[in-house]
mmCIF file of C-alpha atoms in Angstrom:
data_model
loop_
_atom_site.group_PDB
_atom_site.id
_atom_site.type_symbol
_atom_site.label_atom_id
_atom_site.label_comp_id
_atom_site.label_asym_id
_atom_site.label_seq_id
_atom_site.Cartn_x
_atom_site.Cartn_y
_atom_site.Cartn_z
ATOM 1 C CA UNK A 34 -43.163 8.415 7.584
ATOM 2 C CA UNK A 35 -39.963 9.376 9.411
ATOM 3 C CA UNK A 36 -37.923 7.077 11.609
ATOM 4 C CA UNK A 37 -37.285 9.356 14.609
ATOM 5 C CA UNK A 38 -34.292 7.382 15.786
ATOM 6 C CA UNK A 39 -32.343 8.060 12.599
ATOM 7 C CA UNK A 40 -34.288 10.913 10.967
ATOM 8 C CA UNK A 41 -34.260 8.807 7.787
ATOM 9 C CA UNK A 42 -37.427 8.350 5.737
ATOM 10 C CA UNK A 43 -38.886 4.892 5.476
ATOM 11 C CA UNK A 44 -42.014 3.343 4.064
ATOM 12 C CA UNK A 45 -44.356 0.858 5.646
ATOM 13 C CA UNK A 46 -46.573 -1.925 4.447
ATOM 14 C CA UNK A 47 -49.068 -3.334 6.897
ATOM 15 C CA UNK A 48 -47.100 -1.763 9.761
ATOM 16 C CA UNK A 49 -43.808 -3.324 8.640
ATOM 17 C CA UNK A 50 -40.807 -1.264 7.544
ATOM 18 C CA UNK A 51 -39.999 -1.745 3.874
ATOM 19 C CA UNK A 52 -36.372 -1.713 2.819
ATOM 20 C CA UNK A 53 -35.603 1.257 0.490
ATOM 21 C CA UNK A 54 -35.042 0.263 -3.128
ATOM 22 C CA UNK A 55 -33.872 1.896 -6.339
ATOM 23 C CA UNK A 56 -37.529 2.649 -7.033
ATOM 24 C CA UNK A 57 -37.745 4.525 -3.711
ATOM 25 C CA UNK A 58 -34.816 6.721 -4.729
ATOM 26 C CA UNK A 59 -36.286 7.201 -8.187
ATOM 27 C CA UNK A 60 -39.584 8.388 -6.684
ATOM 28 C CA UNK A 61 -37.861 10.823 -4.325
ATOM 29 C CA UNK A 62 -35.521 12.183 -6.986
ATOM 30 C CA UNK A 63 -37.971 12.287 -9.864
ATOM 31 C CA UNK A 64 -35.572 10.286 -12.025
ATOM 32 C CA UNK A 65 -35.921 6.982 -13.791
ATOM 33 C CA UNK A 66 -34.780 3.797 -12.047
ATOM 34 C CA UNK A 67 -32.074 3.077 -14.693
ATOM 35 C CA UNK A 68 -30.679 6.592 -14.201
ATOM 36 C CA UNK A 69 -30.579 6.085 -10.427
ATOM 37 C CA UNK A 70 -28.844 2.742 -10.865
ATOM 38 C CA UNK A 71 -26.237 4.182 -13.215
ATOM 39 C CA UNK A 72 -25.605 7.144 -10.919
ATOM 40 C CA UNK A 73 -25.016 4.863 -7.938
ATOM 41 C CA UNK A 74 -22.651 2.792 -10.077
ATOM 42 C CA UNK A 75 -20.653 5.906 -11.008
ATOM 43 C CA UNK A 76 -21.476 5.730 -14.725
ATOM 44 C CA UNK A 77 -19.277 8.185 -16.662
ATOM 45 C CA UNK A 78 -22.199 9.645 -18.619
ATOM 46 C CA UNK A 79 -24.006 10.796 -15.453
ATOM 47 C CA UNK A 80 -23.049 14.274 -14.198
ATOM 48 C CA UNK A 81 -21.227 14.701 -10.898
ATOM 49 C CA UNK A 82 -24.084 16.845 -9.570
ATOM 50 C CA UNK A 83 -26.652 14.141 -10.328
ATOM 51 C CA UNK A 84 -24.472 11.460 -8.744
ATOM 52 C CA UNK A 85 -24.055 13.568 -5.612
ATOM 53 C CA UNK A 86 -27.795 14.197 -5.375
ATOM 54 C CA UNK A 87 -28.684 10.510 -5.841
ATOM 55 C CA UNK A 88 -26.068 9.382 -3.292
ATOM 56 C CA UNK A 89 -27.356 11.881 -0.741
ATOM 57 C CA UNK A 90 -30.914 10.599 -1.125
ATOM 58 C CA UNK A 91 -29.630 7.011 -0.850
ATOM 59 C CA UNK A 92 -27.709 7.874 2.331
ATOM 60 C CA UNK A 93 -30.637 9.775 3.820
ATOM 61 C CA UNK A 94 -33.059 6.863 3.439
ATOM 62 C CA UNK A 95 -30.528 4.205 4.395
ATOM 63 C CA UNK A 96 -30.446 2.495 1.002
ATOM 64 C CA UNK A 97 -28.214 -0.615 0.914
ATOM 65 C CA UNK A 98 -27.646 -2.363 -2.429
ATOM 66 C CA UNK A 99 -28.830 -5.954 -2.690
ATOM 67 C CA UNK A 100 -25.522 -7.648 -3.459
ATOM 68 C CA UNK A 101 -27.118 -10.958 -4.373
ATOM 69 C CA UNK A 102 -29.372 -9.212 -6.860
ATOM 70 C CA UNK A 103 -26.491 -7.134 -8.193
ATOM 71 C CA UNK A 104 -24.411 -10.224 -8.794
ATOM 72 C CA UNK A 105 -27.278 -11.954 -10.601
ATOM 73 C CA UNK A 106 -27.882 -8.924 -12.825
ATOM 74 C CA UNK A 107 -24.306 -7.895 -13.591
ATOM 75 C CA UNK A 108 -21.991 -10.687 -12.439
ATOM 76 C CA UNK A 109 -20.233 -8.165 -10.187
ATOM 77 C CA UNK A 110 -19.921 -7.830 -6.420
ATOM 78 C CA UNK A 111 -18.843 -4.170 -6.112
ATOM 79 C CA UNK A 112 -16.069 -5.403 -3.817
ATOM 80 C CA UNK A 113 -12.335 -4.682 -4.106
ATOM 81 C CA UNK A 114 -10.226 -7.094 -2.059
ATOM 82 C CA UNK A 115 -6.923 -5.898 -0.564
ATOM 83 C CA UNK A 116 -4.811 -9.047 -0.097
ATOM 84 C CA UNK A 117 -2.059 -8.451 2.466
ATOM 85 C CA UNK A 118 0.320 -10.560 4.471
ATOM 86 C CA UNK A 119 0.479 -10.150 8.224
ATOM 87 C CA UNK A 120 3.842 -8.879 9.470
ATOM 88 C CA UNK A 121 5.671 -8.510 12.740
ATOM 89 C CA UNK A 122 6.499 -4.877 12.027
ATOM 90 C CA UNK A 123 4.169 -2.871 14.309
ATOM 91 C CA UNK A 124 5.170 0.388 12.631
ATOM 92 C CA UNK A 125 4.526 -0.869 9.098
ATOM 93 C CA UNK A 126 2.355 0.710 6.434
ATOM 94 C CA UNK A 127 -0.570 -1.690 6.731
ATOM 95 C CA UNK A 128 -3.020 0.537 8.603
ATOM 96 C CA UNK A 129 -2.230 3.574 6.440
ATOM 97 C CA UNK A 130 -2.584 1.545 3.235
ATOM 98 C CA UNK A 131 -5.953 0.095 4.295
ATOM 99 C CA UNK A 132 -7.204 3.560 5.216
ATOM 100 C CA UNK A 133 -6.024 5.130 1.974
ATOM 101 C CA UNK A 134 -7.492 2.385 -0.234
ATOM 102 C CA UNK A 135 -10.781 2.831 1.629
ATOM 103 C CA UNK A 136 -10.555 6.573 1.014
ATOM 104 C CA UNK A 137 -10.024 5.937 -2.681
ATOM 105 C CA UNK A 138 -13.253 3.928 -2.804
ATOM 106 C CA UNK A 139 -15.369 6.635 -1.182
ATOM 107 C CA UNK A 140 -18.144 8.003 -3.370
ATOM 108 C CA UNK A 141 -17.918 4.927 -5.585
ATOM 109 C CA UNK A 142 -20.174 1.854 -5.511
ATOM 110 C CA UNK A 143 -17.215 -0.282 -4.433
ATOM 111 C CA UNK A 144 -16.501 -1.572 -0.943
ATOM 112 C CA UNK A 145 -13.226 -2.733 0.577
ATOM 113 C CA UNK A 146 -12.592 -6.270 1.775
ATOM 114 C CA UNK A 147 -9.228 -6.976 3.474
ATOM 115 C CA UNK A 148 -8.031 -10.554 2.946
ATOM 116 C CA UNK A 149 -5.037 -11.492 5.128
ATOM 117 C CA UNK A 150 -2.638 -14.377 4.796
ATOM 118 C CA UNK A 151 -0.094 -15.420 7.395
ATOM 119 C CA UNK A 152 3.636 -16.195 7.322
ATOM 120 C CA UNK A 153 4.087 -19.739 6.067
ATOM 121 C CA UNK A 154 0.792 -19.725 4.157
ATOM 122 C CA UNK A 155 0.735 -20.123 0.394
ATOM 123 C CA UNK A 156 0.123 -16.562 -0.903
ATOM 124 C CA UNK A 157 -1.690 -18.067 -3.885
ATOM 125 C CA UNK A 158 -4.475 -19.490 -1.697
ATOM 126 C CA UNK A 159 -6.450 -16.256 -1.104
ATOM 127 C CA UNK A 160 -5.985 -15.211 -4.737
ATOM 128 C CA UNK A 161 -7.359 -18.483 -6.087
ATOM 129 C CA UNK A 162 -10.266 -18.335 -3.629
ATOM 130 C CA UNK A 163 -11.260 -14.832 -4.746
ATOM 131 C CA UNK A 164 -11.027 -15.651 -8.446
ATOM 132 C CA UNK A 165 -12.666 -19.086 -8.331
ATOM 133 C CA UNK A 166 -15.515 -17.935 -6.083
ATOM 134 C CA UNK A 167 -15.968 -14.528 -7.666
ATOM 135 C CA UNK A 168 -15.925 -12.948 -4.205
ATOM 136 C CA UNK A 169 -14.509 -9.633 -5.494
ATOM 137 C CA UNK A 170 -14.380 -7.703 -8.746
ATOM 138 C CA UNK A 171 -10.661 -6.919 -8.395
ATOM 139 C CA UNK A 172 -7.747 -7.439 -6.029
ATOM 140 C CA UNK A 173 -4.909 -5.236 -4.817
ATOM 141 C CA UNK A 174 -1.603 -6.915 -3.874
ATOM 142 C CA UNK A 175 1.577 -5.826 -2.127
ATOM 143 C CA UNK A 176 5.011 -7.352 -1.449
ATOM 144 C CA UNK A 177 5.393 -8.152 -5.132
ATOM 145 C CA UNK A 178 8.027 -10.600 -6.395
ATOM 146 C CA UNK A 179 9.774 -10.072 -9.764
ATOM 147 C CA UNK A 180 8.143 -13.205 -11.236
ATOM 148 C CA UNK A 181 5.214 -13.144 -8.834
ATOM 149 C CA UNK A 182 2.995 -16.216 -9.364
ATOM 150 C CA UNK A 183 -0.034 -14.207 -8.190
ATOM 151 C CA UNK A 184 0.496 -11.661 -10.947
ATOM 152 C CA UNK A 185 1.007 -14.413 -13.541
ATOM 153 C CA UNK A 186 -2.166 -16.192 -12.391
ATOM 154 C CA UNK A 187 -4.311 -13.051 -12.439
ATOM 155 C CA UNK A 188 -3.071 -12.085 -15.901
ATOM 156 C CA UNK A 189 -3.744 -15.603 -17.171
ATOM 157 C CA UNK A 190 -7.279 -15.507 -15.736
ATOM 158 C CA UNK A 191 -7.774 -11.944 -17.041
ATOM 159 C CA UNK A 192 -8.935 -10.977 -13.545
ATOM 160 C CA UNK A 193 -8.687 -7.245 -12.704
ATOM 161 C CA UNK A 194 -5.929 -6.301 -10.257
ATOM 162 C CA UNK A 195 -3.428 -3.643 -9.228
ATOM 163 C CA UNK A 196 -0.157 -4.013 -7.333
ATOM 164 C CA UNK A 197 1.678 -1.981 -4.719
ATOM 165 C CA UNK A 198 5.054 -2.500 -6.337
ATOM 166 C CA UNK A 199 6.197 -3.639 -9.769
ATOM 167 C CA UNK A 200 6.741 -7.075 -11.249
ATOM 168 C CA UNK A 201 8.715 -8.153 -14.296
ATOM 169 C CA UNK A 202 5.434 -7.756 -16.217
ATOM 170 C CA UNK A 203 5.076 -4.130 -15.145
ATOM 171 C CA UNK A 204 4.104 -3.022 -18.655
ATOM 172 C CA UNK A 205 1.020 -5.250 -18.522
ATOM 173 C CA UNK A 206 -0.682 -4.382 -15.233
ATOM 174 C CA UNK A 207 -1.720 -1.498 -12.993
ATOM 175 C CA UNK A 208 0.644 -0.509 -10.193
ATOM 176 C CA UNK A 209 1.785 2.217 -7.820
ATOM 177 C CA UNK A 210 5.352 1.998 -6.617
ATOM 178 C CA UNK A 211 7.857 3.969 -4.578
ATOM 179 C CA UNK A 212 11.230 4.345 -6.319
ATOM 180 C CA UNK A 213 13.318 2.353 -3.857
ATOM 181 C CA UNK A 214 16.316 2.352 -6.162
ATOM 182 C CA UNK A 215 16.430 6.144 -6.038
ATOM 183 C CA UNK A 216 15.809 6.073 -2.270
ATOM 184 C CA UNK A 217 18.889 3.911 -1.733
ATOM 185 C CA UNK A 218 20.989 5.880 -4.222
ATOM 186 C CA UNK A 219 20.147 9.183 -2.535
ATOM 187 C CA UNK A 220 20.791 7.584 0.840
ATOM 188 C CA UNK A 221 24.278 6.430 -0.098
ATOM 189 C CA UNK A 222 25.074 9.776 -1.730
ATOM 190 C CA UNK A 223 24.046 11.650 1.416
ATOM 191 C CA UNK A 224 26.082 9.327 3.621
ATOM 192 C CA UNK A 225 29.112 9.834 1.365
ATOM 193 C CA UNK A 226 28.574 13.604 1.498
ATOM 194 C CA UNK A 227 28.797 13.294 5.277
ATOM 195 C CA UNK A 228 32.086 11.420 4.978
ATOM 196 C CA UNK A 229 30.754 7.889 5.525
ATOM 197 C CA UNK A 230 32.650 5.093 3.787
ATOM 198 C CA UNK A 231 31.423 1.781 5.220
ATOM 199 C CA UNK A 232 27.676 1.373 4.776
ATOM 200 C CA UNK A 233 25.365 -1.475 5.785
ATOM 201 C CA UNK A 234 21.783 -1.957 4.617
ATOM 202 C CA UNK A 235 18.948 -3.767 6.369
ATOM 203 C CA UNK A 236 16.859 -4.511 3.289
ATOM 204 C CA UNK A 237 13.511 -6.281 2.916
ATOM 205 C CA UNK A 238 13.646 -9.997 1.979
ATOM 206 C CA UNK A 239 15.721 -10.049 -1.195
ATOM 207 C CA UNK A 240 13.156 -12.169 -3.094
ATOM 208 C CA UNK A 241 10.850 -9.145 -3.169
ATOM 209 C CA UNK A 242 11.199 -6.759 -6.086
ATOM 210 C CA UNK A 243 11.508 -3.581 -4.024
ATOM 211 C CA UNK A 244 14.331 -5.136 -1.997
ATOM 212 C CA UNK A 245 16.268 -5.871 -5.176
ATOM 213 C CA UNK A 246 15.707 -2.300 -6.330
ATOM 214 C CA UNK A 247 16.926 -0.967 -2.984
ATOM 215 C CA UNK A 248 20.091 -3.073 -3.053
ATOM 216 C CA UNK A 249 20.732 -2.222 -6.706
ATOM 217 C CA UNK A 250 20.511 1.506 -6.001
ATOM 218 C CA UNK A 251 22.790 1.259 -2.986
ATOM 219 C CA UNK A 252 25.401 -0.819 -4.777
ATOM 220 C CA UNK A 253 25.504 1.470 -7.820
ATOM 221 C CA UNK A 254 25.879 4.653 -5.761
ATOM 222 C CA UNK A 255 28.560 3.099 -3.545
ATOM 223 C CA UNK A 256 30.528 1.871 -6.554
ATOM 224 C CA UNK A 257 30.380 5.320 -8.138
ATOM 225 C CA UNK A 258 31.633 6.932 -4.922
ATOM 226 C CA UNK A 259 34.271 4.289 -4.182
ATOM 227 C CA UNK A 260 32.904 3.361 -0.740
ATOM 228 C CA UNK A 261 32.050 0.004 0.830
ATOM 229 C CA UNK A 262 28.442 -1.187 0.745
ATOM 230 C CA UNK A 263 26.944 -4.426 2.067
ATOM 231 C CA UNK A 264 23.489 -5.725 2.923
ATOM 232 C CA UNK A 265 22.480 -8.486 5.277
ATOM 233 C CA UNK A 266 21.507 -11.707 3.513
ATOM 234 C CA UNK A 267 20.059 -13.218 6.699
ATOM 235 C CA UNK A 268 18.616 -10.432 8.837
ATOM 236 C CA UNK A 269 16.025 -8.379 6.932
ATOM 237 C CA UNK A 270 13.633 -5.544 7.698
ATOM 238 C CA UNK A 271 10.973 -8.249 8.208
ATOM 239 C CA UNK A 272 13.019 -9.860 11.019
ATOM 240 C CA UNK A 273 11.967 -9.366 14.624
ATOM 241 C CA UNK A 274 13.142 -6.245 16.422
ATOM 242 C CA UNK A 275 15.315 -8.375 18.691
ATOM 243 C CA UNK A 276 16.984 -10.098 15.745
ATOM 244 C CA UNK A 277 17.738 -6.790 14.015
ATOM 245 C CA UNK A 278 18.961 -5.142 17.217
ATOM 246 C CA UNK A 279 21.324 -8.004 18.024
ATOM 247 C CA UNK A 280 22.599 -8.174 14.444
ATOM 248 C CA UNK A 281 23.443 -4.453 14.414
ATOM 249 C CA UNK A 282 25.034 -4.579 17.867
ATOM 250 C CA UNK A 283 27.201 -7.494 16.757
ATOM 251 C CA UNK A 284 28.204 -5.843 13.485
ATOM 252 C CA UNK A 285 29.267 -2.506 14.986
ATOM 253 C CA UNK A 286 31.168 -4.313 17.735
ATOM 254 C CA UNK A 287 33.020 -6.534 15.235
ATOM 255 C CA UNK A 288 33.740 -3.760 12.729
ATOM 256 C CA UNK A 289 34.385 -0.308 14.213
ATOM 257 C CA UNK A 290 34.740 1.134 10.693
ATOM 258 C CA UNK A 291 30.985 0.861 10.037
ATOM 259 C CA UNK A 292 29.707 4.425 9.872
ATOM 260 C CA UNK A 293 26.419 4.309 7.945
ATOM 261 C CA UNK A 294 23.147 2.341 7.844
ATOM 262 C CA UNK A 295 20.318 2.334 5.323
ATOM 263 C CA UNK A 296 17.140 0.760 6.697
ATOM 264 C CA UNK A 297 14.187 -0.585 4.734
ATOM 265 C CA UNK A 298 11.534 -0.017 7.399
ATOM 266 C CA UNK A 299 10.744 2.052 10.482
ATOM 267 C CA UNK A 300 11.172 -0.946 12.767
ATOM 268 C CA UNK A 301 14.532 -1.753 11.205
ATOM 269 C CA UNK A 302 15.624 1.819 11.872
ATOM 270 C CA UNK A 303 14.585 1.768 15.514
ATOM 271 C CA UNK A 304 16.190 -1.629 16.054
ATOM 272 C CA UNK A 305 19.416 -0.475 14.380
ATOM 273 C CA UNK A 306 19.576 2.647 16.539
ATOM 274 C CA UNK A 307 18.939 0.573 19.651
ATOM 275 C CA UNK A 308 21.684 -1.880 18.669
ATOM 276 C CA UNK A 309 24.317 0.768 18.018
ATOM 277 C CA UNK A 310 23.398 2.738 21.137
ATOM 278 C CA UNK A 311 23.807 -0.443 23.169
ATOM 279 C CA UNK A 312 27.476 -0.277 22.125
ATOM 280 C CA UNK A 313 27.795 3.378 23.090
ATOM 281 C CA UNK A 314 27.511 4.835 19.581
ATOM 282 C CA UNK A 315 25.559 8.015 18.803
ATOM 283 C CA UNK A 316 23.311 8.547 15.757
ATOM 284 C CA UNK A 317 24.502 11.461 13.644
ATOM 285 C CA UNK A 318 27.899 11.506 15.333
ATOM 286 C CA UNK A 319 29.446 8.044 15.161
ATOM 287 C CA UNK A 320 27.036 6.521 12.644
ATOM 288 C CA UNK A 321 24.481 8.096 10.294
ATOM 289 C CA UNK A 322 21.210 6.292 9.619
ATOM 290 C CA UNK A 323 19.009 6.645 6.516
ATOM 291 C CA UNK A 324 15.383 5.507 6.490
ATOM 292 C CA UNK A 325 11.982 6.079 4.913
ATOM 293 C CA UNK A 326 8.592 6.238 6.574
ATOM 294 C CA UNK A 327 4.915 6.633 5.776
ATOM 295 C CA UNK A 328 3.929 8.399 9.002
ATOM 296 C CA UNK A 329 6.094 11.228 10.431
ATOM 297 C CA UNK A 330 7.693 9.681 13.492
ATOM 298 C CA UNK A 331 11.379 8.836 13.283
ATOM 299 C CA UNK A 332 12.767 12.341 13.772
ATOM 300 C CA UNK A 333 10.778 12.572 17.023
ATOM 301 C CA UNK A 334 12.554 9.352 18.044
ATOM 302 C CA UNK A 335 16.052 10.589 17.090
ATOM 303 C CA UNK A 336 16.229 13.946 15.321
ATOM 304 C CA UNK A 337 19.466 13.110 13.508
ATOM 305 C CA UNK A 338 18.032 10.156 11.553
ATOM 306 C CA UNK A 339 18.004 10.980 7.825
ATOM 307 C CA UNK A 340 14.400 10.471 6.683
ATOM 308 C CA UNK A 341 12.503 10.381 3.392
ATOM 309 C CA UNK A 342 8.700 10.268 3.299
ATOM 310 C CA UNK A 343 6.731 7.696 1.284
ATOM 311 C CA UNK A 344 3.215 8.917 0.478
ATOM 312 C CA UNK A 345 1.156 5.829 1.334
ATOM 313 C CA UNK A 346 -2.040 7.902 1.419
ATOM 314 C CA UNK A 347 -1.614 8.669 -2.278
ATOM 315 C CA UNK A 348 -0.620 5.049 -2.872
ATOM 316 C CA UNK A 349 -3.866 3.547 -1.603
ATOM 317 C CA UNK A 350 -6.118 6.067 -3.312
ATOM 318 C CA UNK A 351 -4.337 5.541 -6.630
ATOM 319 C CA UNK A 352 -4.505 1.741 -6.343
ATOM 320 C CA UNK A 353 -8.227 1.913 -5.580
ATOM 321 C CA UNK A 354 -8.859 3.922 -8.734
ATOM 322 C CA UNK A 355 -6.538 1.689 -10.756
ATOM 323 C CA UNK A 356 -8.426 -1.417 -9.624
ATOM 324 C CA UNK A 357 -11.778 0.152 -10.537
ATOM 325 C CA UNK A 358 -10.469 1.103 -13.978
ATOM 326 C CA UNK A 359 -9.193 -2.452 -14.491
ATOM 327 C CA UNK A 360 -12.744 -3.685 -13.814
ATOM 328 C CA UNK A 361 -14.574 -1.149 -15.948
ATOM 329 C CA UNK A 362 -12.119 -0.746 -18.813
ATOM 330 C CA UNK A 363 -10.266 -4.052 -19.207
ATOM 331 C CA UNK A 364 -8.984 -3.062 -22.662
ATOM 332 C CA UNK A 365 -7.647 0.336 -21.565
ATOM 333 C CA UNK A 366 -3.995 0.955 -20.705
ATOM 334 C CA UNK A 367 -3.436 0.120 -17.015
ATOM 335 C CA UNK A 368 -2.924 2.979 -14.574
ATOM 336 C CA UNK A 369 0.720 3.146 -13.449
ATOM 337 C CA UNK A 370 2.640 5.540 -11.212
ATOM 338 C CA UNK A 371 6.170 5.636 -9.808
ATOM 339 C CA UNK A 372 6.653 7.919 -6.797
ATOM 340 C CA UNK A 373 10.065 9.597 -6.862
ATOM 341 C CA UNK A 374 11.544 10.476 -3.436
ATOM 342 C CA UNK A 375 11.750 14.206 -2.807
ATOM 343 C CA UNK A 376 14.871 14.003 -0.660
ATOM 344 C CA UNK A 377 15.376 14.234 3.065
ATOM 345 C CA UNK A 378 13.086 16.168 5.373
ATOM 346 C CA UNK A 379 13.785 18.188 8.488
ATOM 347 C CA UNK A 380 11.986 18.025 11.806
ATOM 348 C CA UNK A 381 10.352 21.377 10.946
ATOM 349 C CA UNK A 382 8.698 19.750 7.902
ATOM 350 C CA UNK A 383 6.801 17.223 10.021
#
């Protein structure tokens, strides 16, 4: 019979609706139950056309896998857990990363579970919970430290994972990373080209690997050009907007020679601009500002900000596929990609 409310076929037994099963799909498709199961689990030996046909039938009849049964049969959950810290930065990459990881899991048997942890919490807690309880088949991490204990733990447990960022064990695990060292180097070189000689950076917390890369790139480029370069060791791009704004306002007031900023986040950029404008300085005239962003926005805020784009949509989709590969092919070489900045964009390129 047909359920008129959803236009999806269903079966009945004694007047009761029966939940669609693999056998239901097999009957409708004319294929064997094992073939249906393998198609829904994205088996590599099943053709794309067959997978598409089976998934359409499954969607049409409202088939939902029995996760308890799946776990009993295979030991898997078909869940990828994205473990992320909560941040104060309202313009951060979190929403885009969640969306893009979810996009990367479309048309696969895997589902996304977002596991947050809060400032002050032990970042190991959610990782241990997932591994010890088997609540996901793989995890995706961000804000990676050089000697990240989460990475060490997951490698020791041989638990599948992928990281947004690189660790000191980058040759041993899957990752997608933005080349922050090149970002900072190009930023300093552009500031020098514009005649800037005293550059400040608002970097992420220096314990994080991408912050160290950013500082390293800035310092090397500044040394090569013979200009001054410093970064704040107290105020970071994870600080509150008020803290960053006040820090910048104080710095430009105390040192009128400051003529360039490199910012590690969108919020840091906006706070820096607000701080310098509070002292009567103009972006692009008195001080140039370099930033990166995942969503085109900053040049609408101030058109003279020097902006590079970071492709977080590609990041999430790649990490999703890397996590799946780590589950299915644990002996294969891990998927790894380093995104190289393409340079600065104009407002017309938005």
